[in-house]
Amino acid sequence: MPKVDMKEIKFPPRRNTRSVWVGRVEIGASAPISIQSMLSVPLTSLDSAIAQARALGEAGCDIIRVAVPDKRSVPFLREFRQAVDLPLVADIHFDYRLAIASAEAGVDKLRVNPGNIGSRDKVAAVAEAAASFNIPIRIGVNAGSLPPDLIERPDRAQAMLVAALREIEAVESTGFSNLVVSLKSHDVPTTILANRMFSRVSDIPLHLGVTEAGSVESGSIKNALGIGALILDGIGDTVRVSLTGDPIEEVTAARGILRACGRYSKGIEIISCPTCGRTKVDVASVVREIERRLRFCDKPLKVAVMGCEVNGPGEAREADIGFAGTADGFVVFERGKIRPPKIPSKDAIESIVAIVEEAASIIDNRKIEP
Ligand code: SF4
């Protein structure tokens, strides 16, 4: 067998960045990679906005972004701030006064694009407001909205890097350095390259995401590839999976991506077989339903659902709790040992959910790593 030098084949360590606080959540340095999402309803529909924010928090969202498109939204932002205790980011374009008003309304971070805020005086006024409220600014560079002199450059990733460095310079020249940066494209390779380049030249924490990624299905794949590749490279401090759909799906996808990269220990990890001609139970329906019912559970548990007794018991033993299908139901495994009784097929979903919830209920919250 050829000799493989295992020392050379490993993932790079996480990039060392400066630390930035968004309310109670730290971004960068050695802080856990946080999950963000954005409200899909306007602040002016206040009750719906509050309900969506609370649902996002329950789903595992750490930081919530809200669009503040006009002056009319600002009083709603104030009320929203009072009702929602998650860290909030105000998303501002064009009008620097909205950024200042949002800081005054109590948000925990501003997301701006200095390129469309205007003159240096206006950028300086936003930085001054952020400094006085001790909140960071995220500079968001999108491949789709580059400055005119960069838009035609054939190397999009490099153009995004130049735009980001230019905008950082505009803000840092005011003496403000409490920054997070994002470089997003709808194109996965461009997103990966732009973030890799940026990580070599700056210690500013990176907010990752593939933007305008599409529907829940296709967008989740693009984000898994883009965010996942970077996280495994040690790059990235906070993530937002951008999907056309319910923002709860963004949080679910982000948790799944981070978990698959080994950077998120909370929640149920479901291991299930692809099924084949030996399958004797409806694994697909069982997995779909238990995944849906257990998706907000924060306790770290590996749950295996296998279709038969050939490979099933072996895989099921690897998990905290396993279920292997037979002709008349599921054999249950708990930490490698068969736990009678067998579950009849007709009770499979209810029984599996109940067994997993019981196992989750005895896990001590204090022992869960972030
Ligand atoms: S666990 Fe059994 S049913 Fe599932 S794919 Fe393997 S052999 Fe087929």
Coordinates of C-alpha atoms and ligand atoms in Angstrom, one line a residue:
M1 CA 0.0 0.0 0.0
P2 CA 1.4 3.5 -0.9
K3 CA 2.6 5.5 2.1
V4 CA 0.5 8.6 2.9
D5 CA 1.9 11.4 5.0
M6 CA -1.2 12.1 7.2
K7 CA 0.4 15.2 8.6
E8 CA 0.1 16.9 5.2
I9 CA -3.6 15.9 4.7
K10 CA -5.6 17.9 7.2
F11 CA -7.9 20.9 7.3
P12 CA -6.3 24.2 8.0
P13 CA -6.9 25.8 11.4
R14 CA -9.6 28.5 11.7
R15 CA -8.3 31.9 10.5
N16 CA -7.5 34.2 13.4
T17 CA -9.6 37.4 13.2
R18 CA -10.4 40.4 15.3
S19 CA -13.4 40.0 17.6
V20 CA -16.6 41.9 17.0
W21 CA -19.7 41.9 19.3
V22 CA -23.2 42.1 17.9
G23 CA -25.2 42.5 21.1
R24 CA -24.5 39.4 23.1
V25 CA -23.1 37.4 20.2
E26 CA -19.4 37.5 19.4
I27 CA -18.3 37.2 15.8
G28 CA -14.7 36.3 14.9
A29 CA -11.7 35.3 17.1
S30 CA -12.5 31.9 18.6
A31 CA -16.3 32.5 19.0
P32 CA -18.6 29.8 17.6
I33 CA -19.7 30.4 14.0
S34 CA -23.1 32.2 14.4
I35 CA -26.2 31.8 12.3
Q36 CA -28.0 34.8 10.8
S37 CA -31.2 35.2 8.8
M38 CA -33.2 38.1 7.5
L39 CA -36.9 38.9 8.0
S40 CA -39.0 38.4 4.9
V41 CA -41.8 40.7 6.1
P42 CA -41.5 44.5 6.5
L43 CA -41.1 46.2 9.8
T44 CA -44.3 48.1 9.0
S45 CA -46.2 44.8 9.5
L46 CA -45.0 44.9 13.0
D47 CA -46.9 41.9 14.5
S48 CA -45.9 39.6 11.7
A49 CA -42.3 40.9 11.9
I50 CA -42.1 40.2 15.7
A51 CA -43.7 36.7 15.2
Q52 CA -41.2 35.8 12.5
A53 CA -38.3 37.1 14.6
R54 CA -39.4 34.9 17.5
A55 CA -39.9 31.9 15.3
L56 CA -36.3 32.4 13.9
G57 CA -34.9 32.6 17.4
E58 CA -36.7 29.3 18.3
A59 CA -35.3 27.7 15.1
G60 CA -31.7 28.5 16.2
C61 CA -31.0 31.9 14.6
D62 CA -28.4 33.9 16.5
I63 CA -28.7 37.3 14.8
I64 CA -31.6 38.8 12.8
R65 CA -31.3 41.3 10.0
V66 CA -34.1 43.7 9.1
A67 CA -34.5 46.0 6.1
V68 CA -34.9 49.6 7.0
P69 CA -35.8 51.0 3.5
D70 CA -37.3 54.4 4.5
K71 CA -38.0 56.9 7.2
R72 CA -41.4 55.4 7.8
S73 CA -39.8 52.2 9.0
V74 CA -37.8 53.8 11.8
P75 CA -40.6 54.1 14.5
F76 CA -41.5 50.5 13.7
L77 CA -37.9 49.5 14.2
R78 CA -38.0 51.1 17.7
E79 CA -41.0 49.1 18.7
F80 CA -39.6 45.9 17.1
R81 CA -36.4 46.5 19.1
Q82 CA -38.4 46.6 22.3
A83 CA -40.2 43.4 21.5
V84 CA -37.3 41.2 20.2
D85 CA -34.3 40.4 22.4
L86 CA -32.2 38.7 19.7
P87 CA -29.3 40.8 18.3
L88 CA -30.5 43.0 15.4
V89 CA -28.9 44.2 12.3
A90 CA -30.3 47.1 10.3
D91 CA -29.9 46.7 6.5
I92 CA -29.4 50.1 5.0
H93 CA -28.9 51.3 1.4
F94 CA -28.4 54.8 -0.1
D95 CA -29.6 57.0 2.8
Y96 CA -27.0 57.4 5.5
R97 CA -29.6 59.1 7.8
L98 CA -31.4 55.8 8.1
A99 CA -28.2 54.1 9.4
I100 CA -27.9 56.8 12.1
A101 CA -31.6 56.6 13.0
S102 CA -31.3 52.8 13.2
A103 CA -28.3 53.0 15.6
E104 CA -30.4 55.5 17.7
A105 CA -33.3 53.0 17.7
G106 CA -31.1 50.4 19.4
V107 CA -29.9 48.0 16.7
D108 CA -26.7 46.0 17.4
K109 CA -25.1 46.3 14.0
L110 CA -25.4 48.2 10.8
R111 CA -25.1 46.6 7.3
V112 CA -24.2 49.1 4.8
N113 CA -22.5 49.4 1.5
P114 CA -20.3 52.5 1.7
G115 CA -20.3 52.6 -2.1
N116 CA -23.9 53.5 -2.2
I117 CA -24.0 55.6 0.9
G118 CA -22.3 58.4 -0.9
S119 CA -19.6 61.0 0.0
R120 CA -16.9 60.4 2.6
D121 CA -18.7 62.8 4.9
K122 CA -21.8 60.6 4.9
V123 CA -19.7 57.4 5.5
A124 CA -17.9 59.3 8.4
A125 CA -21.3 60.2 9.9
V126 CA -22.5 56.6 9.9
A127 CA -19.2 55.4 11.4
E128 CA -19.4 58.2 14.1
A129 CA -22.9 57.0 15.0
A130 CA -21.8 53.3 15.2
A131 CA -18.9 54.3 17.4
S132 CA -21.0 56.3 19.7
F133 CA -23.4 53.4 20.2
N134 CA -20.5 50.9 20.2
I135 CA -21.9 48.8 17.4
P136 CA -20.1 47.3 14.4
I137 CA -20.7 47.8 10.8
R138 CA -20.9 45.1 8.2
I139 CA -19.6 46.1 4.8
G140 CA -21.5 44.0 2.3
V141 CA -20.0 43.6 -1.1
N142 CA -22.2 41.9 -3.7
A143 CA -20.9 40.8 -7.2
G144 CA -24.1 42.2 -8.6
S145 CA -23.6 45.7 -7.4
L146 CA -20.0 46.6 -7.9
P147 CA -18.9 50.1 -8.6
P148 CA -18.9 51.1 -12.3
D149 CA -15.1 51.0 -12.7
L150 CA -15.0 47.4 -11.4
I151 CA -18.2 46.0 -13.0
E152 CA -16.6 45.1 -16.3
R153 CA -13.5 43.4 -14.8
P154 CA -13.4 39.8 -16.0
D155 CA -12.1 38.5 -12.7
R156 CA -15.2 39.0 -10.6
A157 CA -13.6 37.6 -7.4
Q158 CA -10.7 40.1 -7.7
A159 CA -13.1 42.9 -8.4
M160 CA -15.1 42.1 -5.3
L161 CA -11.9 42.1 -3.3
V162 CA -10.9 45.5 -4.6
A163 CA -14.4 46.8 -3.8
A164 CA -14.2 45.5 -0.3
L165 CA -10.7 46.9 0.4
R166 CA -11.8 50.2 -1.0
E167 CA -14.9 50.4 1.2
I168 CA -12.9 49.2 4.3
E169 CA -10.4 52.0 3.6
A170 CA -13.3 54.5 3.4
V171 CA -14.6 53.5 6.8
E172 CA -11.2 52.9 8.6
S173 CA -9.9 56.3 7.4
T174 CA -12.5 57.7 9.8
G175 CA -10.8 55.9 12.7
F176 CA -13.5 53.2 12.9
S177 CA -12.5 49.5 12.8
N178 CA -15.3 47.6 14.4
L179 CA -16.1 45.8 11.1
V180 CA -17.4 42.6 9.6
V181 CA -17.2 42.1 5.8
S182 CA -19.1 39.9 3.4
L183 CA -18.2 39.1 -0.2
K184 CA -21.1 37.4 -1.9
S185 CA -22.0 36.3 -5.4
H186 CA -24.7 34.0 -6.8
D187 CA -21.8 32.1 -8.3
V188 CA -20.3 29.6 -5.9
P189 CA -16.7 29.5 -7.2
T190 CA -16.6 33.3 -7.3
T191 CA -17.8 33.5 -3.7
I192 CA -15.2 31.0 -2.6
L193 CA -12.3 32.7 -4.4
A194 CA -13.3 36.2 -3.2
N195 CA -13.4 35.1 0.4
R196 CA -10.2 33.1 0.2
M197 CA -8.4 36.2 -1.2
F198 CA -9.9 38.4 1.4
S199 CA -8.8 36.1 4.2
R200 CA -5.2 36.4 3.1
V201 CA -5.1 40.2 3.4
S202 CA -7.3 41.1 6.3
D203 CA -8.1 40.0 9.9
I204 CA -11.7 41.4 9.7
P205 CA -14.3 38.7 10.5
L206 CA -16.1 37.3 7.5
H207 CA -19.9 36.9 7.1
L208 CA -20.3 34.1 4.6
G209 CA -23.1 33.3 2.1
V210 CA -23.9 32.6 -1.5
T211 CA -26.4 35.3 -2.3
E212 CA -29.5 35.1 -4.6
A213 CA -29.0 31.4 -4.4
G214 CA -32.4 30.3 -5.5
S215 CA -35.1 28.1 -4.0
V216 CA -34.8 26.1 -0.8
E217 CA -33.6 23.1 -2.7
S218 CA -31.2 24.5 -5.2
G219 CA -30.1 27.4 -2.9
S220 CA -29.3 25.0 0.0
I221 CA -27.0 23.1 -2.3
K222 CA -25.2 26.2 -3.5
N223 CA -24.8 27.5 0.0
A224 CA -23.7 24.1 1.3
L225 CA -21.0 24.1 -1.3
G226 CA -19.9 27.7 -0.9
I227 CA -20.1 28.1 2.8
G228 CA -19.0 24.5 3.5
A229 CA -15.8 24.8 1.4
L230 CA -14.8 28.0 3.1
I231 CA -15.6 26.7 6.6
L232 CA -13.5 23.6 6.0
D233 CA -10.7 26.0 4.9
G234 CA -10.9 27.7 8.3
I235 CA -12.5 30.8 6.8
G236 CA -15.8 32.3 8.0
D237 CA -17.1 33.6 11.3
T238 CA -20.9 34.0 10.8
V239 CA -23.2 32.7 8.0
R240 CA -26.4 33.5 6.3
V241 CA -27.9 31.0 3.9
S242 CA -29.8 33.1 1.4
L243 CA -32.9 31.2 0.1
T244 CA -36.1 32.2 -1.7
G245 CA -38.6 31.0 0.8
D246 CA -39.3 30.9 4.5
P247 CA -36.3 32.3 6.5
I248 CA -36.7 29.4 8.9
E249 CA -35.4 27.2 6.1
E250 CA -32.3 29.4 6.0
V251 CA -31.6 28.7 9.6
T252 CA -32.3 24.9 9.2
A253 CA -29.9 24.8 6.2
A254 CA -27.2 26.8 8.1
R255 CA -27.4 24.5 11.0
G256 CA -27.1 21.5 8.7
I257 CA -24.1 23.0 6.8
L258 CA -22.2 23.8 10.0
R259 CA -23.1 20.5 11.5
A260 CA -21.8 18.7 8.4
C261 CA -18.6 20.6 8.7
G262 CA -18.2 19.6 12.3
R263 CA -18.7 23.2 13.5
Y264 CA -22.1 22.9 15.2
S265 CA -22.9 20.3 17.8
K266 CA -26.5 21.3 18.7
G267 CA -29.4 19.5 17.2
I268 CA -30.4 16.0 16.0
E269 CA -28.2 14.5 13.3
I270 CA -30.1 12.0 11.3
I271 CA -28.2 9.2 9.6
S272 CA -30.4 7.2 7.2
C273 CA -29.7 4.8 4.4
P274 CA -30.7 5.4 0.8
T275 CA -32.9 2.2 0.8
C276 CA -32.7 -0.6 -1.7
G277 CA -34.4 -3.7 -2.8
R278 CA -33.9 -5.1 0.8
T279 CA -35.9 -2.3 2.4
K280 CA -38.9 -3.6 4.3
V281 CA -40.3 -0.4 5.8
D282 CA -41.1 3.1 4.5
V283 CA -37.8 4.7 5.5
A284 CA -38.3 7.8 3.4
S285 CA -41.6 8.8 5.1
V286 CA -40.3 8.0 8.5
V287 CA -37.1 10.1 8.1
R288 CA -38.9 13.0 6.5
E289 CA -41.4 13.2 9.3
I290 CA -39.1 12.7 12.2
E291 CA -36.7 15.3 10.7
R292 CA -39.5 17.8 10.5
R293 CA -40.7 17.1 14.0
L294 CA -37.3 17.1 15.7
R295 CA -35.7 20.0 13.7
F296 CA -35.9 22.5 16.5
C297 CA -34.4 20.2 19.1
D298 CA -31.1 21.6 20.3
K299 CA -29.7 18.5 22.0
P300 CA -26.8 16.9 20.3
L301 CA -27.9 13.3 19.3
K302 CA -27.1 11.1 16.4
V303 CA -30.1 9.1 15.3
A304 CA -29.8 6.4 12.6
V305 CA -32.8 5.1 10.7
M306 CA -31.9 2.1 8.5
G307 CA -34.0 0.1 6.1
C308 CA -33.1 -3.4 6.9
E309 CA -31.2 -5.7 9.2
V310 CA -28.3 -6.3 6.7
N311 CA -26.4 -3.1 7.3
G312 CA -28.9 -1.5 9.5
P313 CA -27.8 -2.8 12.9
G314 CA -24.2 -2.0 12.2
E315 CA -25.0 1.6 11.3
A316 CA -27.6 1.9 14.1
R317 CA -25.0 0.9 16.6
E318 CA -22.8 3.9 15.6
A319 CA -25.5 6.3 16.6
D320 CA -26.8 7.3 20.0
I321 CA -30.1 5.8 19.0
G322 CA -30.7 3.6 16.0
F323 CA -33.7 2.0 14.3
A324 CA -33.3 -0.8 11.9
G325 CA -36.2 -1.9 9.7
T326 CA -37.6 -5.4 9.6
A327 CA -40.7 -7.0 7.9
D328 CA -42.9 -5.9 10.8
G329 CA -41.3 -2.8 12.3
F330 CA -38.1 -1.4 13.7
V331 CA -35.5 -2.9 16.1
V332 CA -34.3 -0.2 18.5
F333 CA -30.7 0.3 19.4
E334 CA -29.5 2.5 22.3
R335 CA -25.8 3.2 22.4
G336 CA -25.0 0.0 20.5
K337 CA -27.4 -2.4 22.4
I338 CA -30.7 -3.7 21.4
R339 CA -33.5 -2.1 23.4
P340 CA -36.7 -4.1 23.4
P341 CA -39.5 -3.9 22.5
K342 CA -39.5 -3.7 18.8
I343 CA -41.6 -0.8 17.3
P344 CA -44.5 -1.9 15.1
S345 CA -44.5 -0.3 11.6
K346 CA -47.9 1.4 12.2
D347 CA -46.5 3.3 15.3
A348 CA -43.1 4.0 13.8
I349 CA -43.1 7.8 13.6
E350 CA -44.8 8.5 17.0
S351 CA -42.6 5.9 18.8
I352 CA -39.3 7.1 17.2
V353 CA -40.0 10.8 18.0
A354 CA -41.0 9.8 21.6
I355 CA -37.8 7.7 22.1
V356 CA -35.6 10.5 20.7
E357 CA -37.3 13.2 22.8
E358 CA -36.9 11.1 25.9
A359 CA -33.2 10.7 25.2
A360 CA -32.8 14.4 24.5
S361 CA -34.6 15.4 27.7
I362 CA -31.9 13.8 29.8
I363 CA -29.0 15.6 28.1
D364 CA -27.6 18.3 30.4
N365 CA -27.8 21.7 28.6
R366 CA -24.6 22.8 30.3
K367 CA -22.6 20.0 28.6
I368 CA -23.6 21.1 25.1
E369 CA -20.7 22.7 23.3
P370 CA -21.7 25.7 21.2
Ligands
SF4_1 S1 -29.3 -0.5 5.2 FE1 -30.3 -2.2 4.2 S2 -32.1 -1.3 3.2 FE2 -30.7 0.4 3.6 S3 -29.5 0.5 1.8 FE3 -28.3 -0.7 3.2 S4 -28.9 -2.8 2.6 FE4 -30.4 -1.5 1.6

